[in-house]
XYZ file of C-alpha atoms in Angstrom:
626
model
C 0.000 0.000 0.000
C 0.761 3.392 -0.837
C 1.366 5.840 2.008
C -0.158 9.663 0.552
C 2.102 12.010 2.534
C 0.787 15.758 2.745
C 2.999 18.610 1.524
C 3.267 21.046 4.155
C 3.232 24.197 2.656
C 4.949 27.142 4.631
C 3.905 30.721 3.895
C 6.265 33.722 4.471
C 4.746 36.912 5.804
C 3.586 39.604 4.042
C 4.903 42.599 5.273
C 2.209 46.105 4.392
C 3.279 49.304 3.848
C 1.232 52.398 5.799
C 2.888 55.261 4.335
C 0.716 54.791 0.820
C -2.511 55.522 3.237
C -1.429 58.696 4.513
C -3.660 60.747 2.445
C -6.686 59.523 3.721
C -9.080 61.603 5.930
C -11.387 59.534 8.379
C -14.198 62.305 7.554
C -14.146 60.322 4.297
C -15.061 57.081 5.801
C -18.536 56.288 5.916
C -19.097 53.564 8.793
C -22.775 51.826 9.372
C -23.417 52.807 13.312
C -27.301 51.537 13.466
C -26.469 48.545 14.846
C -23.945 49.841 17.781
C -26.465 52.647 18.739
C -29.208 50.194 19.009
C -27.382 48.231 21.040
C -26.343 51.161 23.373
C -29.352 52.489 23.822
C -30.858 49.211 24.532
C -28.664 48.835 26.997
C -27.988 52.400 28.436
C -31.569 53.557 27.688
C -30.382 56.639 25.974
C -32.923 58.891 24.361
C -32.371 60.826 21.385
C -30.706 63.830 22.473
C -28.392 61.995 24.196
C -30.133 61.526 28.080
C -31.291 58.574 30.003
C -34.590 57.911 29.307
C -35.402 56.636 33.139
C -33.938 60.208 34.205
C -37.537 61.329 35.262
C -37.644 58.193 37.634
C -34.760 60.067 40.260
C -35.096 63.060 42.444
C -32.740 64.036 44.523
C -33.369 64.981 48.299
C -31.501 67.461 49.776
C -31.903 68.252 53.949
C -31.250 64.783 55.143
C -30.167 64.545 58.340
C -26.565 63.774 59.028
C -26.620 61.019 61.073
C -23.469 58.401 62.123
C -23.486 55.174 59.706
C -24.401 52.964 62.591
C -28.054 55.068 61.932
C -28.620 54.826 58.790
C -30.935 51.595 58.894
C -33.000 53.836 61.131
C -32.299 56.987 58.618
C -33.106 54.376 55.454
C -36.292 53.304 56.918
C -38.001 57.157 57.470
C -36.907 58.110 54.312
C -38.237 55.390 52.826
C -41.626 55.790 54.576
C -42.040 59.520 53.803
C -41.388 58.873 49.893
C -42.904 55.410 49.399
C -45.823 57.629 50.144
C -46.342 58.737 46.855
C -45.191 55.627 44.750
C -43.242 52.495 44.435
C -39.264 53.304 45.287
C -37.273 50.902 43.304
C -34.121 51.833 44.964
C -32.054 54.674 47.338
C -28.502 55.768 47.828
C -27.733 57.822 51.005
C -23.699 58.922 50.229
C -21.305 58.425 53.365
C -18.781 60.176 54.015
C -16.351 59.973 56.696
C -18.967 57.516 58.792
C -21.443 59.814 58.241
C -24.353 60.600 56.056
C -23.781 63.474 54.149
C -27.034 65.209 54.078
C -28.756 63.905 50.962
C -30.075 60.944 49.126
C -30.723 59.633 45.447
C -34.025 57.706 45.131
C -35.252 55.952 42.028
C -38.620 55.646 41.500
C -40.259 52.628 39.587
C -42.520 55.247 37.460
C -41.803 58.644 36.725
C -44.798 59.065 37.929
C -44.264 58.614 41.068
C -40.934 60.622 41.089
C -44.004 63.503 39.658
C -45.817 63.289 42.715
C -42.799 62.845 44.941
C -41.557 66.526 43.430
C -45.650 67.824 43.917
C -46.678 66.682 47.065
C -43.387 66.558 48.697
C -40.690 69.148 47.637
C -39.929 72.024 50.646
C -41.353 69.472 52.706
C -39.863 71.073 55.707
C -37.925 69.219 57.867
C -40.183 65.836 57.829
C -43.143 68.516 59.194
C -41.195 68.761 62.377
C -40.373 72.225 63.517
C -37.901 70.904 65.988
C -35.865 68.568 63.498
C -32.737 69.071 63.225
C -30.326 68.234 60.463
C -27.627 66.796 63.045
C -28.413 63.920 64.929
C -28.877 64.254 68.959
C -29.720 61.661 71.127
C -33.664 61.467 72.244
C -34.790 63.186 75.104
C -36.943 60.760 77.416
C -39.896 62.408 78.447
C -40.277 62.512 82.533
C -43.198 59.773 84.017
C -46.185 62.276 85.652
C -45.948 62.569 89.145
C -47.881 60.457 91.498
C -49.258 64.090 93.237
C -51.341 65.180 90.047
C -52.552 60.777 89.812
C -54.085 61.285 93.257
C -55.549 64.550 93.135
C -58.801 63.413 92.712
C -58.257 61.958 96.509
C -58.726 65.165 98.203
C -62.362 65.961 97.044
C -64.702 64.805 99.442
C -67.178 63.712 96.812
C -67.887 60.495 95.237
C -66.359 59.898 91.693
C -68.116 58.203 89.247
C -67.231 56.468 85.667
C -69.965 55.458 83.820
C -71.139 53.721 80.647
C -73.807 52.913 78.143
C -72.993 51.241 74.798
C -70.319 53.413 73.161
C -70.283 56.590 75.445
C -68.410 56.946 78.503
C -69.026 59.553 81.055
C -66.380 60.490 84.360
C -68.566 62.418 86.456
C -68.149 63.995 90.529
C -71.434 63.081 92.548
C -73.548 65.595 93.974
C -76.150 63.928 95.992
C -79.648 64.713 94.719
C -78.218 67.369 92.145
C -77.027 66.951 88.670
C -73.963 65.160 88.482
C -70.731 67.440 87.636
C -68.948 66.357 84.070
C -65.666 65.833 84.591
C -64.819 64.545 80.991
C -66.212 62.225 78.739
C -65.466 59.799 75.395
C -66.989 57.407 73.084
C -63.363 55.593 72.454
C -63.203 54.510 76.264
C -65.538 51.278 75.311
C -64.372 49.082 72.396
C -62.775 46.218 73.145
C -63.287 45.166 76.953
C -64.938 47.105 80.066
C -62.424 50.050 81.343
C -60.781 48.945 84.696
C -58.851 51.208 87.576
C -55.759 50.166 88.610
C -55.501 49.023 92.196
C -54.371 52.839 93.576
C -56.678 54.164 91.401
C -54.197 56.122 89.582
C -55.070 55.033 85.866
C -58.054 53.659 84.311
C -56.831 51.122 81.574
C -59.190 50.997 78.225
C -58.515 48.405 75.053
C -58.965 49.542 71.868
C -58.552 48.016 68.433
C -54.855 49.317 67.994
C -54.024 48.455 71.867
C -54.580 49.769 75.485
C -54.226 53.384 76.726
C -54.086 54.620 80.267
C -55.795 57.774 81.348
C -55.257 60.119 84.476
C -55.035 63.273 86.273
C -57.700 66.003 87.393
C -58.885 66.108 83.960
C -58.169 61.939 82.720
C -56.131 62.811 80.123
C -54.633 60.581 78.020
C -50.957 59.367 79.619
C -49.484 56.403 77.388
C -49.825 54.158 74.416
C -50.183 50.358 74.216
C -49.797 49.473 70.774
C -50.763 45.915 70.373
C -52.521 45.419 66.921
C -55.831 43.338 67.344
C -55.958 42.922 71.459
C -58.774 41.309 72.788
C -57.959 41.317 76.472
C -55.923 42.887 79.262
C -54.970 42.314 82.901
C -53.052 44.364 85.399
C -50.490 42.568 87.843
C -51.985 42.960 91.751
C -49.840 46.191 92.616
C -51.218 47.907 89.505
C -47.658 48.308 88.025
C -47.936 45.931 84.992
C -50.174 45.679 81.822
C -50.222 42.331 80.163
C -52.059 42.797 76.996
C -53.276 39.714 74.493
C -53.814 39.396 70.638
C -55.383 35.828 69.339
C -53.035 37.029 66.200
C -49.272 37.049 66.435
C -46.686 39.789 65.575
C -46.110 39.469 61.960
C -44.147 42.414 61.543
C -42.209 45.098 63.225
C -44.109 47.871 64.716
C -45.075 50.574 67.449
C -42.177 48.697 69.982
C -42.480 45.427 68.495
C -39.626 44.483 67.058
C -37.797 41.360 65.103
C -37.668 39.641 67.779
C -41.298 40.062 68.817
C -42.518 38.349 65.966
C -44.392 35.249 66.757
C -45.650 36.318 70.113
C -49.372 36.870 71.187
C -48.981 38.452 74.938
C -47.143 41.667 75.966
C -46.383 42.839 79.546
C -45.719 47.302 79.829
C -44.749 49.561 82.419
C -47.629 50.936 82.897
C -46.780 54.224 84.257
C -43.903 55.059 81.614
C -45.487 52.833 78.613
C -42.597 50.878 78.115
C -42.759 47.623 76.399
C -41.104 44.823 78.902
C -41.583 41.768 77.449
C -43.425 39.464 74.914
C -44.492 35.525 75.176
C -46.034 33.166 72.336
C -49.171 30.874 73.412
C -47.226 27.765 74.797
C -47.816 25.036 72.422
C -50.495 21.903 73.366
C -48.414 18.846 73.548
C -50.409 15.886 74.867
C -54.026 15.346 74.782
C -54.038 15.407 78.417
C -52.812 19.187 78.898
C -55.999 21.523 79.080
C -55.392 25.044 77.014
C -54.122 27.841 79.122
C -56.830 30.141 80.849
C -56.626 33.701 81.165
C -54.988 35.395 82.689
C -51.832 33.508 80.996
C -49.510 35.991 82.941
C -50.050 35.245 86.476
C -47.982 37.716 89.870
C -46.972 37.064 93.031
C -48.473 39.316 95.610
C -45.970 41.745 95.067
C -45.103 41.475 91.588
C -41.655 40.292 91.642
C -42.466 37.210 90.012
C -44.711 36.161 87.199
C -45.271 33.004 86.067
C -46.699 31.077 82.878
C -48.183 27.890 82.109
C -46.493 25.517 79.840
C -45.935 22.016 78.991
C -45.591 19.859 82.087
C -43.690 22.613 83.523
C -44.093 26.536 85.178
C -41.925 29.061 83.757
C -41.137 32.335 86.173
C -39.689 34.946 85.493
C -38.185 38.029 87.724
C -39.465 41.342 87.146
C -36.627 43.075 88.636
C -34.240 41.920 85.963
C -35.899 42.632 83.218
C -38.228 39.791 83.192
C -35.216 37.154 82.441
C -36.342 33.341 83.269
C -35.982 32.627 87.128
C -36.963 28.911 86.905
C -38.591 26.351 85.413
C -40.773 23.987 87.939
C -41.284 20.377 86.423
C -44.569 19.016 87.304
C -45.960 16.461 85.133
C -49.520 17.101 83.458
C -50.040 20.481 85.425
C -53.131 21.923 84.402
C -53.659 25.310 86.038
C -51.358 27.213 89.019
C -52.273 30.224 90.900
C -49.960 32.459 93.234
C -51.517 33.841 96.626
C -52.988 37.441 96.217
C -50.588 38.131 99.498
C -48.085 36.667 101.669
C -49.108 33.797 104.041
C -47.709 32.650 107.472
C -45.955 29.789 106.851
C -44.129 29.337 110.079
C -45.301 30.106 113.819
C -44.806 33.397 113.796
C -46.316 36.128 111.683
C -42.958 37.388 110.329
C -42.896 34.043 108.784
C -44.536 34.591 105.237
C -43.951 33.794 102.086
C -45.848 33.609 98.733
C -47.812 30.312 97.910
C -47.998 28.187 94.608
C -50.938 26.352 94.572
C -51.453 23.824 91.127
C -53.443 20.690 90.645
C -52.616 17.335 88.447
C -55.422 14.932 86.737
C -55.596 11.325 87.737
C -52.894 8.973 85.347
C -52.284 5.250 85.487
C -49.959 5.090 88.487
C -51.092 8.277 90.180
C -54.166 10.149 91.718
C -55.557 13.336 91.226
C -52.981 16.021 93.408
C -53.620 19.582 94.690
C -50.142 20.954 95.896
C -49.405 24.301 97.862
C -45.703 25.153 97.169
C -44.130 27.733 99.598
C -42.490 29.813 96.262
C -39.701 30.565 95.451
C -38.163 27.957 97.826
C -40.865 25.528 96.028
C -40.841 23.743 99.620
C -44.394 21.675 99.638
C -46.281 22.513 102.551
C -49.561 20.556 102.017
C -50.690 18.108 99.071
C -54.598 17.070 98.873
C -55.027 13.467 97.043
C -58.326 13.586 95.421
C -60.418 10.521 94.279
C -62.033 10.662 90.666
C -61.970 14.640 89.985
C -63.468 15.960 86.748
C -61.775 19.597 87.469
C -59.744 21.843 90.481
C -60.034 25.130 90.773
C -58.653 27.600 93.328
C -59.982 30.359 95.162
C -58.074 32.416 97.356
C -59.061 35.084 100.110
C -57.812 38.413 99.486
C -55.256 38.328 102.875
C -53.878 34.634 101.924
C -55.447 33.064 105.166
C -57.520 30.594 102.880
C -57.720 28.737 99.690
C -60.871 27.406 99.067
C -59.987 24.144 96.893
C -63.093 23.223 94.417
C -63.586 19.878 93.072
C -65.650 18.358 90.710
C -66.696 14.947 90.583
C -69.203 12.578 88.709
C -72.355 12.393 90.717
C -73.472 9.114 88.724
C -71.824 6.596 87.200
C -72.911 7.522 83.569
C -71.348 10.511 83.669
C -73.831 12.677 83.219
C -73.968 15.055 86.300
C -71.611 16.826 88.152
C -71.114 17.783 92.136
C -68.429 19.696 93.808
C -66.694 18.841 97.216
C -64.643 22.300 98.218
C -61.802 21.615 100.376
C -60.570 24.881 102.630
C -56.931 24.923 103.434
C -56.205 27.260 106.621
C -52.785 29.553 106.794
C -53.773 31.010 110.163
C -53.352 28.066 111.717
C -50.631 25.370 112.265
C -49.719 23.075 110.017
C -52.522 23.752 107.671
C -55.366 22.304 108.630
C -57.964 20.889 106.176
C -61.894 21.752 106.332
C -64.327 19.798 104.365
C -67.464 20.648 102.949
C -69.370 17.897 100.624
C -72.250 19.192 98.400
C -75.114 17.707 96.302
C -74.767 20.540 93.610
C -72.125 21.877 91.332
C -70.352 25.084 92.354
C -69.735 26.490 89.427
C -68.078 29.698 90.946
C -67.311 31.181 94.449
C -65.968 34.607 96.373
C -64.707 34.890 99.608
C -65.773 38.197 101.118
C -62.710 40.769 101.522
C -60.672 40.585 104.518
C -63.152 37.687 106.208
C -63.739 33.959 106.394
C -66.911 33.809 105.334
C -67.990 33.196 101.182
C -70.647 32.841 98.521
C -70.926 30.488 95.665
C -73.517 30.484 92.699
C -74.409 26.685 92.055
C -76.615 24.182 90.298
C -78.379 21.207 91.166
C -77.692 19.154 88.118
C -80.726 16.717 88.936
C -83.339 19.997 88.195
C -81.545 22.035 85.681
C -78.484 21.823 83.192
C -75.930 23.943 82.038
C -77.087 23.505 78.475
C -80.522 25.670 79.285
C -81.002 28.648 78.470
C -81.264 30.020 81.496
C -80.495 27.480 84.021
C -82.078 27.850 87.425
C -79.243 28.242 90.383
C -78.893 29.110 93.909
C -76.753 31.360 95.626
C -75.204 29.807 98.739
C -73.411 31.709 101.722
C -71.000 29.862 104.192
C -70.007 31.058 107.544
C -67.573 29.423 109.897
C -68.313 27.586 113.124
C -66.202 26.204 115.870
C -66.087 22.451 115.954
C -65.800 20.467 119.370
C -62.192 20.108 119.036
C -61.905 24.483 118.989
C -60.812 24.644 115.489
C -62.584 26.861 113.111
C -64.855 25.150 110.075
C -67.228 26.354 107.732
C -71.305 25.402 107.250
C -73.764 26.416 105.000
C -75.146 28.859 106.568
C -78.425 29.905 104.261
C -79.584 29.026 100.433
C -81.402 31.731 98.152
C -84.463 30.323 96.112
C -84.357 29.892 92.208
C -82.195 32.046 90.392
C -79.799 32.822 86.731
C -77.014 34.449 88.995
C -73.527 34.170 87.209
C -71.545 36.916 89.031
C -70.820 37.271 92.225
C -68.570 40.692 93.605
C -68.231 41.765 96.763
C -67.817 45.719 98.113
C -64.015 46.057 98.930
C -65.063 46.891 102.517
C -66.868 43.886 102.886
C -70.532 42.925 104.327
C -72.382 43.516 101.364
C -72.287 41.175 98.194
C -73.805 42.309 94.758
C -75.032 39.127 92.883
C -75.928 39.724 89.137
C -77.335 37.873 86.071
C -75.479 39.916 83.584
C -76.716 38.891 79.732
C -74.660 38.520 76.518
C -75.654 41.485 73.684
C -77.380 43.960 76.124
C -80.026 41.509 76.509
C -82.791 43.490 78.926
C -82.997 40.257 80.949
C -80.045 41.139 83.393
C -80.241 41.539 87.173
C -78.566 42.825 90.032
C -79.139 41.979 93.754
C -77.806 43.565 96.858
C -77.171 41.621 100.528
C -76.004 42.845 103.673
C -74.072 40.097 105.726
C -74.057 42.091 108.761
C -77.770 43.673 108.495
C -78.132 45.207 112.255
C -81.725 46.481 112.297
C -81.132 49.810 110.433
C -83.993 50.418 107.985
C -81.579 52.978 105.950
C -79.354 50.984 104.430
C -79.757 51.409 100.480
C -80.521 54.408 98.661
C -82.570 54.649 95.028
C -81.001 57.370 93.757
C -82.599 57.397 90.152
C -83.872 54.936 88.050
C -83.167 51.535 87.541
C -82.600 51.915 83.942
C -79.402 54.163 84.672
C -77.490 53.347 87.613
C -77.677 52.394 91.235
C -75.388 53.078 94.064
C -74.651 52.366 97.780
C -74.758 56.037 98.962
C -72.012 56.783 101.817
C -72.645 59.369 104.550
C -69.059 60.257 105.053
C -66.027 60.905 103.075
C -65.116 58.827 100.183
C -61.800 56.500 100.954
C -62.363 54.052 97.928
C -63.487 53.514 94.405
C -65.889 51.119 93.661
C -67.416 50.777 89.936
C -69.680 48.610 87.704
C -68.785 47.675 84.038
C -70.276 47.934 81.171
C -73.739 49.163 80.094
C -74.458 50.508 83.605
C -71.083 51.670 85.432
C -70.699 53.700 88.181
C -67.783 54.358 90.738
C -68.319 54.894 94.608
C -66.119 55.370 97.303
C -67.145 53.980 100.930
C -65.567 55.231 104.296
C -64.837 52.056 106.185
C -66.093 53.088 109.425
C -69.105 54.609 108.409
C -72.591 52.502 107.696
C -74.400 52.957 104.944
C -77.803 55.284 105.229
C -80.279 56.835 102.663
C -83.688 57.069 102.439
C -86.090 54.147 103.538
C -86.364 50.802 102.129
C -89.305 48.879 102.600
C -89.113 45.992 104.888
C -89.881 42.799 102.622
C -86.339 41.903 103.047
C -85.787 38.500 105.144
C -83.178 38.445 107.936
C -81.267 34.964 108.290
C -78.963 34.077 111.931
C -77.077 31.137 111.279
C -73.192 29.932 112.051
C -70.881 32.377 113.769
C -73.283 36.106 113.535
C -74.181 36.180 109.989
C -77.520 38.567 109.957
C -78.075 38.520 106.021
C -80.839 40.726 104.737
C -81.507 41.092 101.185
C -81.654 44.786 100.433
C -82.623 45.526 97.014
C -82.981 44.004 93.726
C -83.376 45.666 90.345
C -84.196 43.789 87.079
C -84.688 44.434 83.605
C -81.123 46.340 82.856
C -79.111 45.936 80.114
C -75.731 45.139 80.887
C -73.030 42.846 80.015
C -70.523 43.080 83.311
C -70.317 44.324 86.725
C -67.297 45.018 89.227
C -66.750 46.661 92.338
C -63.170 48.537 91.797
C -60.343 47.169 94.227
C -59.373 50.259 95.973
C-alpha cells in the first residue's frame, strides 16, 4: 500500500506598507453605526438627544439629616416611609462620608410618575413637618413619668367619683347627691374592646382599643401612654397595679409601634404601665399531649408583690423576675399540670407572723400510676407545705381570700356513674393556723363559681343542682349559697352552710371592697334586657336605711355613703358607676321597705336582702379594688 504524505506548505509573511494611506481623511469614511447605537441604547436607555430615558424616575433629596453610619438603617427606613408615600421606590442611595451621612439621598422611583408626585406633594417638605428637626443627629430626650401628686388629686375631694357607661359613650362624672352630676370629661373611644378597669391605687383607668390599650389620668383623665398591640382582645393588670399584660389571638407578623424582630411570633405583651414601656413578649405555649388543658386567662399570672410572674407551659411553670428585666428565674417540672395560681398576698408559713412567704398552689389529673394532686408550694423555695389526694376529679379550681389566710380548693366529681352530672366537694386549706389544717365541705350541687368576702372567712358560691336544671338551658335555674364558719368540738374553726337563696340565673358574684355587702348579678350577653342585680347585707343590724334609690333603675344604682369617700368602687359595662365607701361609716339613705328576710345562722351572719333591680341591660359588673 501506498502511504499519501501531505505537503506542508509554509507561507512567508507579508509585510504592508502604511505610508501609501497617509492621504486619507477619516471624515471620508462612511461607517454603518445603526447597529452599535441600538445596542447602546438598549442597553444604556439613551434617548435621542443623548439623556437617560429613566432620568424622570430620580429626584434628589436634599436636607437629610446627618446622622453616624451605625443610623442609617433607622435613617433608610423614614426616608423610605415619607417617599414610598407617593409611589413604588425601586431603589435609594444615602452617600457616606467619613462615617457619616452626608445630608442627601438619590431615590429611584419605579414610574416617573411617582418621582411627579414625589416633586408635587413633597418638595420644601420642611424638615419631615417637624419644627424641631434638626439636620444633626442628637440623642432622644426621654420624656419625665407624671408625678404620682397630680394621679391622686382626685383623693382630696370629698365627693364620690363616678365612671360610667352605656354602649359606646363613657361619662367620668363627681357626685352631687340629689343634684345633677358634675362632668368631669367624657369619650366614646373609652368602650371598644373590653370594660375600662382602675388600677388598684386608682391612679389610671386602663381601656382596650382596636390598635391596643391606653391609660388615662389626672384632674382632667387625660390621656398618659400608648399600648400598641394590633388586634388585642384582652388585658390584665399585675396585683400592685404596676404591669399591663395585653393579648392578641393574632401574632406579631411584623415590626411595629415597639415590636420588634424579635417580637414576631408572640401573642402576649407585659408594659410599664406608668412610663409605657414595652417589657416583654411571650407566644401561646404550644399543646403537647391530649391530656394538657389550654391555658386560661390570665396567661400571665404575679406574686403578691409582683416580683415574680409566672406562665403555664408544657408539664412545667416558667417564672420569670421582674426586677431583671423579666429574664427566666426557673422552670418547675410538674408532670400534666393543668392550672397554678400564686396567693394574692403573703401567708404565714411558720409560727410566727414574720414568717410569710408567697404560695404556689397547682393541681394534676388522675394517670395510670397516680391520683388526682392539689399541691401548695411555699415559692420561690418551692418547699411543699400541704398536698390534697383527690379521688375521681373531673376539674380543680382555686380560690383564694384576698389576705392569703384561705384557699378554698373546688372539686368536681361525677355524681353518677354515667357521667352525666356533676357535684363539687370544696376543700378549705387554713394559713392562720398550724400546720394547715384541712376543712371539708361535701355538696349535692355543682359550684360552678365562688368569692370569699374581703378581709373575712366567710364566702358565697352560685351553684346548680344538676338533677333539676343543666348547664345547656337557656337560662339554668341556680342558687346562691353563703358559708359562715363555726367552731367544731375540738376548737378549730370550720365552715357550714349557713343559708340558700331560692331559684335564680345568677352568674356573678362581687363583693364591696369593705366587705358585708355582696352584689349578685345575672349579667346577659348582647345587652339583653334580661339582666339583674341583687344587693345583701351580711351584717344587716336592724337599720332600715341601708340602700338608697337614687334614680332609676334603667341608669345606675349606688350604695350612697354618709361620710367621706376613701375608695373607688365601679360597675362595668352598660351601667357603670364608681363609689367610694368610708370604712367606718354605715351605709344610710332614704327608707327601704321591709320585705327583706333576715337569716342568723353559724358564727353572727344577719343577712338581709336589700334591694334588687331587674330588667337592665348590661353585660358586666365590678366593684373597683381600691
Amino acid at each position: 500500500m501506498s502511504e499519501l504524505v501531505a505537503e506542508q506548505v509554509i507561507e512567508e509573511p507579508i509585510e504592508l506598507e502604511f505610508t501609501e494611506y497617509h492621504g486619507i481623511s477619516l471624515d471620508d469614511i462612511e461607517i454603518d453605526t445603526s447597529a452599535i447605537d441600538a445596542e447602546v441604547t438598549a442597553k444604556y436607555n439613551y434617548r435621542e438627544d443623548g439623556s437617560l430615558a429613566d432620568i424622570d424616575q430620580f429626584i434628589v433629596v436634599n436636607g437629610c439629616p446627618k446622622a453616624p453610619e451605625s443610623k442609617l438603617a433607622a435613617l433608610s427606613k423614614v426616608i423610605n416611609k415619607v417617599f414610598s408615600s407617593v409611589g413604588e421606590i425601586e431603589n435609594m442611595e444615602i452617600p457616606i462620608e467619613n462615617g457619616f451621612t452626608r445630608g442627601f439621598a438619590f431615590i429611584q422611583y419605579a414610574s416617573p410618575e411617582g418621582a411627579k408626585k414625589a416633586l408635587k406633594l413633597l418638595n420644601d417638605l420642611e424638615d419631615y413637618g417637624s419644627p424641631e428637626f434638626s439636620a444633626e443627629f442628637k440623642e432622644p430626650e426621654l420624656n419625665e413619668p407624671k408625678g404620682s401628686d397630680s394621679l391622686n388629686n382626685w383623693l382630696l375631694d370629698g365627693r364620690d367619683q363616678f365612671f360610667m357607661a352605656k354602649d359606646m359613650d363613657s361619662q367620668l362624672v363627681w357626685n352631687r347627691g340629689a343634684e345633677v352630676p358634675e362632668l368631669i370629661c367624657e369619650s366614646n373611644k373609652w368602650v371598644e374592646q373590653a370594660p375600662p378597669r382602675f388600677t388598684v391605687d386608682g391612679r389610671f383607668l386602663i381601656t382596650l382599643h382596636e390598635q391596643g390599650a391606653a391609660s388615662w389620668g389626672t384632674d382632667s383623665m387625660e390621656e398618659l401612654n400608648k399600648f400598641a398591640h394590633t388586634n388585642a382582645k384582652r388585658f390584665d393588670i399585675s396585683k400592685t397595679g404596676k404591669f399591663l399584660v395585653t393579648f392578641s389571638p393574632e401574632p406579631i407578623s411584623e415590626p411595629y409601634g415597639s415590636f420588634t424582630e424579635e417580637n414576631i411570633g408572640h401573642n402576649i405583651a407585659i408594659w410599664d404601665i406608668q412610663t409605657g414601656t414595652l417589657l416583654k413578649t411571650f407566644p401561646l405555649p404550644p399543646i403537647t399531649n391530649k391530656r394538657q388543658q389550654p391555658p386560661s386567662w390570665p396567661f400571665i399570672k404575679w406574686t403578691s408583690d409582683d416580683l415574680y410572674c409566672g406562665r403555664l407551659g408544657p408539664d412545667a411553670i416558667a417564672t420569670y423576675n421582674a426586677d431583671k428585666g423579666f429574664k427566666l428565674h426557673e422552670i418547675i417540672k410538674v408532670e400534666n399540670i393543668q392550672t397554678f395560681q400564686f396567693s394574692p398576698a403573703k401567708c404565714k408559713v411558720g409560727r410566727t407572723e414574720d414568717n410569710k412567704s408567697d404560695i404556689l398552689t397547682f393541681w394534676t389529673p388522675e394517670l395510670e400510676n397516680q391520683n388526682c394532686k392539689a399541691t401548695v408550694m411555699e415559692f420561690p423555695r418551692k418547699r411543699v407545705l400541704r398536698s390534697i389526694n383527690i379521688i375521681q376529679a373531673v376539674s380543680v379550681d382555686f380560690f383564694w381570700q384576698n389576705k392569703g389566710h384561705y384557699v378554698a380548693v373546688k372539686i368536681d366529681r361525677w355524681a353518677n356513674k354515667a357521667k352525666t352530672k356533676v357535684c363539687s366537694n370544696i376543700e378549705i386549706i387554713n394559713f392562720q393556723e398550724n400546720n394547715f389544717p384541712v376543712s371539708k365541705l361535701e355538696l349535692n350541687e355543682r359550684v360552678l363559681t365562688l368569692s370569699w368576702e374581703p378581709s373575712n372567712d366567710r364566702f358565697a358560691a352560685i351553684s346548680i343542682d344538676e338533677n333539676v336544671a343543666s348547664l345547656e338551658d337557656t337560662l339554668p335555674s341556680k342558687n346562691v349559697q353563703f358559708f359562715n364558719t363555726a367552731l367544731t368540738p375540738a376548737g378549730s374553726k370550720s365552715w357550714i352552710l349557713a343559708y340558700q337563696s331560692g331559684r335564680c340565673h345568677a352568674n356573678r358574684l362581687s363583693w364591696s371592697p369593705l366587705g358585708r355587702v355582696l352584689c349578685v348579678g345575672t349579667a346577659m350577653e348582647n345587652r339583653v334586657k334580661n339582666a339583674e342585680l341583687k344587693f345583701f347585707d351580711l351584717d344587716y343590724t336592724g337599720v332600715h336605711n341601708i340602700i338608697t334609690k337614687l334614680v332609676s333603675a334603667e341608669e345606675a344604682e349606688k350604695l350612697q355613703p354618709k361620710a367621706k369617700p376613701k375608695a373607688n368602687t365601679g360597675f362595668n359595662s352598660n351601667n357603670r358607676f364608681g363609689d367610694k365607701a368610708e370604712e367606718e361609716e354605715s351605709l344610710t339613705g332614704t327608707q327601704l321597705d321591709r320585705s327583706g328576710k333576715i337569716f342568723n345562722k353559724g358564727n353572727g351572719l344577719r343577712l338581709r336582702e336589700l334591694a334588687g333591680y331587674s330588667s337592665l341591660s348590661y353585660t358586666d359588673f365590678c366593684w373597683d379594688s381600691t
